[in-house]
Short mmCIF file of C-alpha atoms in Angstrom, two decimals:
data_model
loop_
_atom_site.label_atom_id
_atom_site.label_comp_id
_atom_site.label_asym_id
_atom_site.label_seq_id
_atom_site.Cartn_x
_atom_site.Cartn_y
_atom_site.Cartn_z
CA UNK A 1 -7.39 15.22 -2.52
CA UNK A 2 -5.66 11.99 -1.55
CA UNK A 3 -2.58 11.47 -3.73
CA UNK A 4 -2.47 7.84 -3.51
CA UNK A 5 -5.74 6.34 -2.58
CA UNK A 6 -6.83 2.59 -1.88
CA UNK A 7 -9.99 0.90 -0.85
CA UNK A 8 -11.27 -0.59 0.94
CA UNK A 9 -9.39 0.42 4.24
CA UNK A 10 -10.65 -2.46 6.24
CA UNK A 11 -11.68 -5.88 4.95
CA UNK A 12 -12.53 -8.90 6.91
CA UNK A 13 -13.35 -12.09 5.24
CA UNK A 14 -13.16 -16.00 5.57
CA UNK A 15 -10.57 -18.17 4.59
CA UNK A 16 -11.04 -19.25 0.75
CA UNK A 17 -12.70 -16.11 -0.35
CA UNK A 18 -11.25 -13.76 -3.24
CA UNK A 19 -11.08 -10.31 -2.55
CA UNK A 20 -9.48 -7.20 -4.32
CA UNK A 21 -8.10 -4.07 -3.18
CA UNK A 22 -8.06 -1.16 -5.44
CA UNK A 23 -5.57 1.56 -5.77
CA UNK A 24 -5.35 4.95 -7.76
CA UNK A 25 -2.88 7.75 -7.75
CA UNK A 26 -3.45 11.33 -8.98
CA UNK A 27 0.19 12.45 -8.92
CA UNK A 28 1.00 11.71 -12.15
CA UNK A 29 3.48 8.92 -11.36
CA UNK A 30 4.89 6.50 -13.87
CA UNK A 31 5.32 3.67 -11.34
CA UNK A 32 3.11 2.08 -8.77
CA UNK A 33 3.67 -0.52 -6.08
CA UNK A 34 2.10 -2.98 -3.72
CA UNK A 35 4.01 -3.57 -0.47
CA UNK A 36 2.74 -5.68 2.56
CA UNK A 37 3.30 -5.01 6.39
CA UNK A 38 3.29 -8.15 8.55
CA UNK A 39 2.13 -8.27 12.21
CA UNK A 40 5.71 -7.26 13.17
CA UNK A 41 5.51 -4.10 10.99
CA UNK A 42 7.93 -5.36 8.56
CA UNK A 43 7.57 -4.01 5.13
CA UNK A 44 8.18 -5.91 1.95
CA UNK A 45 7.73 -5.10 -1.66
CA UNK A 46 5.42 -7.62 -3.60
CA UNK A 47 4.74 -5.88 -7.24
CA UNK A 48 5.74 -2.94 -8.96
CA UNK A 49 4.43 -1.86 -12.39
CA UNK A 50 5.81 1.20 -14.58
CA UNK A 51 3.52 2.30 -17.14
CA UNK A 52 1.37 -0.82 -16.96
CA UNK A 53 4.30 -3.09 -17.49
CA UNK A 54 5.33 -5.34 -14.55
CA UNK A 55 8.97 -4.68 -13.32
CA UNK A 56 9.03 -6.16 -9.87
CA UNK A 57 7.45 -9.61 -9.07
CA UNK A 58 8.82 -10.72 -5.53
CA UNK A 59 8.46 -14.16 -4.33
CA UNK A 60 4.64 -13.97 -4.01
CA UNK A 61 2.31 -16.85 -4.09
CA UNK A 62 0.37 -17.07 -7.46
CA UNK A 63 -3.00 -16.53 -5.47
CA UNK A 64 -1.75 -12.73 -5.72
CA UNK A 65 -2.31 -11.09 -8.74
CA UNK A 66 -1.76 -7.46 -9.60
CA UNK A 67 -3.54 -5.91 -12.53
CA UNK A 68 -2.90 -2.34 -13.89
CA UNK A 69 -5.37 -1.01 -16.11
CA UNK A 70 -3.66 2.19 -16.56
CA UNK A 71 -0.61 4.05 -15.14
CA UNK A 72 -2.86 5.42 -12.57
CA UNK A 73 -4.24 2.44 -11.28
CA UNK A 74 -2.76 -0.79 -9.74
CA UNK A 75 -5.43 -3.24 -8.24
CA UNK A 76 -4.60 -6.39 -6.01
CA UNK A 77 -6.70 -9.37 -6.35
CA UNK A 78 -6.02 -12.28 -4.02
CA UNK A 79 -7.66 -15.66 -4.30
CA UNK A 80 -8.21 -18.33 -2.09
CA UNK A 81 -7.36 -16.46 1.15
CA UNK A 82 -5.61 -17.88 3.81
CA UNK A 83 -4.99 -17.02 7.59
CA UNK A 84 -1.35 -15.87 6.81
CA UNK A 85 -2.45 -13.36 4.31
CA UNK A 86 -3.76 -11.24 7.10
CA UNK A 87 -1.67 -8.06 6.78
CA UNK A 88 -1.90 -4.18 5.93
CA UNK A 89 -1.27 -3.81 2.18
CA UNK A 90 0.03 -0.54 1.11
CA UNK A 91 -0.30 0.73 -2.29
CA UNK A 92 2.26 3.53 -3.59
CA UNK A 93 3.66 5.19 -6.40
CA UNK A 94 6.80 7.20 -7.70
CA UNK A 95 7.39 9.63 -10.36
CA UNK A 96 10.05 7.73 -12.48
CA UNK A 97 10.62 4.13 -13.22
CA UNK A 98 11.88 3.64 -9.83
CA UNK A 99 15.34 2.79 -11.22
CA UNK A 100 16.81 6.13 -9.72
CA UNK A 101 17.88 6.08 -6.11
CA UNK A 102 16.25 9.49 -5.51
CA UNK A 103 12.81 8.56 -6.93
CA UNK A 104 10.75 8.93 -3.65
CA UNK A 105 7.98 6.52 -3.28
CA UNK A 106 4.51 7.88 -2.03
CA UNK A 107 2.33 5.57 0.23
CA UNK A 108 -1.51 5.31 0.32
CA UNK A 109 -3.15 4.87 3.85
CA UNK A 110 -3.06 1.05 3.83
CA UNK A 111 -5.68 -1.63 3.70
CA UNK A 112 -6.13 -3.83 6.60
CA UNK A 113 -6.93 -7.31 5.56
CA UNK A 114 -8.12 -9.96 8.22
CA UNK A 115 -8.67 -13.54 7.18
CA UNK A 116 -10.73 -15.23 9.94
CA UNK B 1 22.53 -7.50 -1.21
CA UNK B 2 21.27 -4.36 0.34
CA UNK B 3 20.41 -4.19 4.10
CA UNK B 4 18.98 -1.61 6.48
CA UNK B 5 19.49 -2.34 10.14
CA UNK B 6 17.47 -0.06 12.95
CA UNK B 7 18.81 -1.22 16.22
CA UNK B 8 16.20 0.65 18.53
CA UNK B 9 13.18 -1.18 18.71
CA UNK B 10 11.70 1.41 20.90
CA UNK B 11 12.48 4.86 22.38
CA UNK B 12 11.34 7.70 24.82
CA UNK B 13 11.85 11.35 24.39
CA UNK B 14 10.78 14.08 26.51
CA UNK B 15 8.46 16.79 24.82
CA UNK B 16 10.48 19.66 23.35
CA UNK B 17 13.97 17.78 23.43
CA UNK B 18 15.55 16.45 20.49
CA UNK B 19 16.02 12.53 19.75
CA UNK B 20 18.13 10.68 17.22
CA UNK B 21 16.83 7.44 15.74
CA UNK B 22 19.57 5.24 14.37
CA UNK B 23 19.89 3.82 10.99
CA UNK B 24 22.83 1.83 9.34
CA UNK B 25 22.99 0.30 5.93
CA UNK B 26 24.67 -1.82 3.58
CA UNK B 27 25.10 -1.88 -0.08
CA UNK B 28 27.70 -2.31 -2.98
CA UNK B 29 26.02 0.25 -5.13
CA UNK B 30 28.02 3.34 -5.59
CA UNK B 31 24.98 5.61 -6.02
CA UNK B 32 22.05 5.19 -3.62
CA UNK B 33 19.29 7.07 -1.69
CA UNK B 34 18.38 6.99 2.02
CA UNK B 35 14.69 7.51 2.98
CA UNK B 36 12.86 8.00 6.32
CA UNK B 37 9.11 7.27 6.72
CA UNK B 38 6.75 8.14 9.73
CA UNK B 39 3.94 5.73 10.56
CA UNK B 40 1.69 7.00 13.13
CA UNK B 41 -0.90 4.88 15.00
CA UNK B 42 -3.57 5.66 12.21
CA UNK B 43 -1.47 3.45 10.13
CA UNK B 44 -0.56 5.48 7.17
CA UNK B 45 3.11 5.84 5.60
CA UNK B 46 4.35 9.49 5.61
CA UNK B 47 7.63 10.35 3.65
CA UNK B 48 9.85 12.75 5.87
CA UNK B 49 13.17 13.10 4.38
CA UNK B 50 15.59 11.90 1.65
CA UNK B 51 19.41 11.84 1.43
CA UNK B 52 21.25 10.99 -1.68
CA UNK B 53 24.58 9.30 -1.26
CA UNK B 54 26.49 11.97 -3.35
CA UNK B 55 24.79 14.93 -1.51
CA UNK B 56 27.43 17.20 0.21
CA UNK B 57 25.10 18.49 2.69
CA UNK B 58 22.80 16.51 5.17
CA UNK B 59 19.58 16.82 4.30
CA UNK B 60 16.84 19.11 6.58
CA UNK B 61 13.22 19.11 6.29
CA UNK B 62 11.82 21.26 9.06
CA UNK B 63 12.39 20.07 12.50
CA UNK B 64 13.90 16.61 10.76
CA UNK B 65 17.40 16.38 9.73
CA UNK B 66 19.56 13.56 8.59
CA UNK B 67 22.96 12.83 10.15
CA UNK B 68 24.48 11.18 7.21
CA UNK B 69 28.13 9.60 7.68
CA UNK B 70 28.85 7.94 4.48
CA UNK B 71 32.22 6.15 5.91
CA UNK B 72 30.12 4.73 8.68
CA UNK B 73 27.19 3.83 6.68
CA UNK B 74 24.74 5.47 8.81
CA UNK B 75 22.04 7.71 8.39
CA UNK B 76 20.39 8.89 11.52
CA UNK B 77 17.12 10.72 11.76
CA UNK B 78 17.19 13.83 14.22
CA UNK B 79 13.95 15.09 15.31
CA UNK B 80 14.53 18.52 17.05
CA UNK B 81 12.17 19.91 19.47
CA UNK B 82 9.72 16.83 19.91
CA UNK B 83 6.01 17.09 19.75
CA UNK B 84 3.39 14.71 21.28
CA UNK B 85 2.45 14.16 17.59
CA UNK B 86 5.89 12.86 16.90
CA UNK B 87 5.07 9.50 18.58
CA UNK B 88 4.98 6.93 15.75
CA UNK B 89 7.05 4.31 14.25
CA UNK B 90 9.86 5.34 12.00
CA UNK B 91 11.28 3.52 9.33
CA UNK B 92 14.45 4.00 7.45
CA UNK B 93 14.73 2.78 3.94
CA UNK B 94 17.30 2.67 0.91
CA UNK B 95 17.25 2.09 -2.82
CA UNK B 96 20.50 1.57 -4.94
CA UNK B 97 20.87 2.58 -8.39
CA UNK B 98 21.02 -1.20 -9.42
CA UNK B 99 17.48 -2.01 -8.09
CA UNK B 100 13.88 -0.96 -8.41
CA UNK B 101 13.17 -1.97 -4.82
CA UNK B 102 12.95 0.15 -1.66
CA UNK B 103 14.02 -1.85 1.31
CA UNK B 104 12.80 -1.12 4.83
CA UNK B 105 14.42 -1.36 8.26
CA UNK B 106 12.52 -2.99 11.05
CA UNK B 107 11.27 0.36 12.63
CA UNK B 108 11.86 2.16 15.95
CA UNK B 109 8.76 2.94 17.86
CA UNK B 110 9.12 6.64 19.38
CA UNK B 111 7.15 7.73 22.41
CA UNK B 112 7.17 11.34 23.48
CA UNK B 113 6.46 12.03 26.87
CA UNK B 114 4.57 15.25 27.95
#
């Protein structure tokens, strides 16, 4: 069983469309994250939720909206997609609230988003 | 501010030899954690090893060990007996106790030659 699973793995869509990426973790973790990896492989955090509460909200366009229906799920919805949104989006989770330095983050397999 | 620096964009190593991937960091937090992740060509991010700033011994996980030198603010990853399957991107990352954020370095691409 995959610990952190996200769907879809590949997504090709046109500019202006709205799309969602779903994420689920079966590790019983309290905290979930969305990270973005750009074309240069640089990874940066976008959002983090702890027990359905938003605790990190980086400087991300308002077109990106995370939703956490429960602590095992964290979905990412993107409105009005732009070419620059093309990237790999990683969902991740960690045991505690992420405040402890030792709290290891486990990643999903990534979702490759291509906007054309 | 916290910062992770990986100065080696790419490296080669011969199969069965050991290789060291460099990582330096900067933080004002007295307590922090250092992590290494592997990203193979298939794209997933795989957690490899963790080192706490107050750990007395260097972390080891199988063929992976972390050469932690606190005074130099370095946390180099050592892979012993390299295998072809070790060819991947390797990312060093850090989190301090004052922040929820795990920040990453720019990565090192390792290629293992047969």
